[in-house]
Amino acid sequence: MAKGIFKRKQERGDLLQGTLDLLILRTLQRGAMHGWGISQSIYTVSQEVLQIKEGSLYPALHRLERQGWIRAEWGQSENRRRAKFYQLTSDGKRQLAEETAYWEQFARAVHLILKMG
Amino acid sequence: MKKFLFSLRRQLLNNRWEDELDEEIRFHLEMSKQQKMKAGMTEAAAKRAALRDFGGVEQYKEKTRDAWGWRIIRDTMQDIRYGLRQMWRNKGFSTVVILTLGLCLGANTAAMSLLKNLILEPYAYKDTRNVVLIGTRYLKIPEYANGISNLSIPQFRYIEENQTVFESLGFIDPYLEFDMEAEGGLERIPGDRVTPGVWEATGVEPIRGRTFTQADLDTFGSRVAVISERLYRRVLGAGQDVFADDIRLDGNTYKVVGVMPESFYLNIDRSDVWIPRDIYSVDAHRNNHSYWALGRLKAGHTLEQASIELDQLFKSYSEQYPEDQREVEVTGKTFDGIPVNDVVTAQVPMIKTAFISFQVVTLMVLIIGCLNVSGMIMVRGLARLRELAIRHSLGAGRFRLARQLLTEVALLFFFGLLVSYLVFDGFIHLTYVLQLDEIPWGQSFSLDYNLFWLSLGLAAVLTVLTGSLPVIGVLRSNLQGLIQANALTHSGGKGKHRFHAFFVMGQIAFSTLLLVLSGVSLLNLRAVLERDLGFERQGRVGVSVPLPSYRFGRDQAAYLEQKEPFRRRALERLSELPGVIHVSAANRIPGSIDDMGHSDFTMPHYTIGENEVNPNALRNNISPGFFETIGSDIVLGRDFADTDTWESQKVVIVSENVVDRYFKDLDPLGMQIRFWGNDLTIVGVVEEIQDKPFFIPETDFTLYFPLSQWEMYAYATTFILNIQGRPEAYIDTIRQAMLEVDPNLTMTITTFEEVFGLMVFAQELPMQLTTLFSVLALFLTAIGLYGLVSYVVAERTREFGIRMAIGATPRSILSMVGTWSIVWVLLGLFFGIAAGAVVCFLLTPVFTDINPMNPWVFVSAAAIIAIVAVLASLKPALRAVRVDPARALRWE
């Protein structure tokens, strides 16, 4: 029975755990942005490869806010509507640097393995 | 910490936060929609596409909420809010569950508190476990083997000098009464004389002042007193400062040094004053066994060690008195101690039986109640599976739903708990109505929280075990599938009905059992009440008057000059009162718990056997006319007369059972009995009377001595009156008349009916309680049955509608519902009757006056259950018949 209770379906095409956080932080390095803006930015910058379910952005944003890596503020959007803008905190910047370094290291490792004879 | 505060702020701003999240997502969807419209989609298509790209809105909202740590708090708050709303919406259901829980828990806690306060732990000393009551034990006399009998002063002193196991040892001269000078004249108060060791042995701290020490006795020469909280309040109420003003007891002045708390008492009777007893400088009588000793075990010493040492001490003590050797041999006499809290159960086993039966009864009611609550919660939970499935599909997690169901159960429990406190309180008042406070040591009942939690835990385990079935159902079942199959309303019901019905059957069985028990105890009580006591109690009243030596003296001259003339004057004055038929005097009221001590007697013509002990006499000193006054017959010989005086031949009247036992084929008149070193001539034989309360094992033979030949030893006299009409109406007149004879008298006036109440206490109490609780059980069972049938009918409304639409008659529908419930009721009855038969068989020795296997009891119990069952299921069953087919088919 216990197994039944804990069974969770794994959604296909999910981003690697933690990757979304990295993408958000990196995107916000360019300046304060609202959720919609972040999703569009990730989509276009990744040359339309990384299609994330837009909704999944919000749990991640709130998680990051809770960690203290980003800060949220209500402001006016380009079409003069009220929107919630997120921006990096100094903690967030440090975290981004760390995660970027880690990711690069990881990607290099994967790259090396794929390249091996 | 910062994070936590952050969370907390969010939590407090909960609603605003929810709004903001909504707005944030709305903004996102709006932007998405506009982008898609720019790309050429219609507004509707763009809206759909935006939603699709976003994913499940509610799902992501839920996940976003999860991102914050305060989820548990928020969910719980929400669950509670939701639960309260649910409770309010289902007022009937909630009320029944809460009342059921409240009644059961309250009653059970009250029962357990009573049992604990009265029987299991009557004394509340410091580390009561280590406090031991020390006395003599008669190992070879079955009636006394479990209890402890009194000590004499030399025995106590011997133990005190030679023992090594007790760190402190106190001596008690119990059940004394003193005349206290109070504002309104003399007042008679109960008290004990003790040695200072008692304070150390009990270890109870006074609430005011201090207890007395040996140093006090040296300074004040025994004129110090410790008083009870009760007396303290009364005296303070009279505006007196007890510590500054001395109190006067029996004409002597005592300095009050301390006040003991209400919960403190030394013997199974409440005392108001404790004054020192000098046991060292007096020349104590070796054969006066009327004292107790309390000892506190040294750390690391066990009761067994104490027992062994006391036994050895007795051996060395009795070596000094070779003339006692035979008695010691035959009775198995020795010193021994029992934990002070075992005293009641050891000394009066019948009271223990009475209370355990009460406990069993309340436990059964608790089980019935839990079955009820479980059944209801389970069925309701299952009925809501559909609703739960819908909420699950809207994004609520399984755990979340399960937790919410549990919250609802917990809420019901919480309110049940509140109600149970009220019920408990009610029961405590009821104990006064039932006159349980007449049990002398049981005057303060308080809520024992440990017991309260224990009851609660018991109920919680029972209920949650079954009440959690729907929770497990939620966790396991394919909720989505349930909706699709629309299976919930029409099928899958059989199993749960069977479960529910099983519970109801259990309730019926237990109720039947309880009814049988209460019927049997009712019959037993009736039989006891109808027992021939050997004397009449209607219109009889006893006026107990002390003859304190400080006023009446203590020698023969004092008797002749003071006590005798006083008695004559009082008898004369009382007989002049209107409505008084007979007056006489005695040393106690027959049947009362007052015990004038056990003293053995011998008969010159009778040689006791090898392992036989001398018979014990229950000593009644009476004046001529006593038997006439109490309505008892003299079977043989004569009553005492005024010619039986101090100088004349000492005479005795014996009870019929003495003749039956020791004078079988002889004419007892004129034969001799030897008692306290006197040869007494038997001048009469009277019918046997019930001379002690029924719960005290009867081992003694009642002997009657003329007051005129013995009263010089008496410190009190009881005048007994036979009055026309209700004696209560005469109490003031009697008091007035007595004060005319002696204005300084203190007296206690007791009707024989009051005495009778205590006599039958051990029979009456189980009867009252079983009856009360079986009514409660019956009520709960009716609710259970009503709930079951209503629920089944409601669930099958659609089915009944269809059946009626295709031509079923109301009668056939009724019989469908009826047959179904009758089967379960019959099953319950069967098990209940079977269990009742077994229990009654086991209890045969308890029900002393009847054969408990009385078929009428069983038949009536079954009939009552049947009637209640019909009444409870009638209303919902009729509802099935009134189903309107058209409406029923729309029923979803």
Coordinates of C-alpha atoms in Angstrom, one line a residue, chain A residues 45-83:
Chain A
V45 CA 17.5 33.2 -26.0
S46 CA 17.6 29.4 -26.1
Q47 CA 16.6 29.7 -29.7
E48 CA 13.3 28.3 -29.0
V49 CA 14.7 25.0 -27.8
L50 CA 13.9 25.2 -24.1
Q51 CA 10.1 25.1 -23.9
I52 CA 9.1 25.1 -20.3
K53 CA 5.6 24.8 -19.1
E54 CA 5.0 28.4 -18.2
G55 CA 3.2 27.6 -15.0
S56 CA 6.2 25.8 -13.6
L57 CA 8.0 29.1 -13.5
Y58 CA 6.0 30.4 -10.6
P59 CA 6.7 27.7 -8.0
A60 CA 10.4 28.2 -8.9
L61 CA 10.2 32.0 -8.6
H62 CA 8.6 31.8 -5.2
R63 CA 11.1 29.2 -4.1
L64 CA 13.9 31.5 -5.1
E65 CA 12.3 34.4 -3.4
R66 CA 12.0 32.4 -0.2
Q67 CA 15.7 31.5 -0.5
G68 CA 16.4 35.2 -0.6
W69 CA 18.1 35.0 -4.0
I70 CA 15.6 37.2 -5.7
R71 CA 13.4 40.0 -4.6
A72 CA 9.9 40.8 -5.8
E73 CA 8.3 44.2 -6.3
W74 CA 5.1 45.3 -7.9
G75 CA 5.6 47.8 -10.7
Q76 CA 4.1 48.8 -14.0
S77 CA 4.6 46.7 -17.1
E78 CA 5.3 48.0 -20.7
N79 CA 1.6 48.0 -21.4
R80 CA 0.9 50.0 -18.2
R81 CA -0.5 47.1 -16.3
R82 CA 0.4 46.2 -12.7
A83 CA 3.0 43.4 -12.7

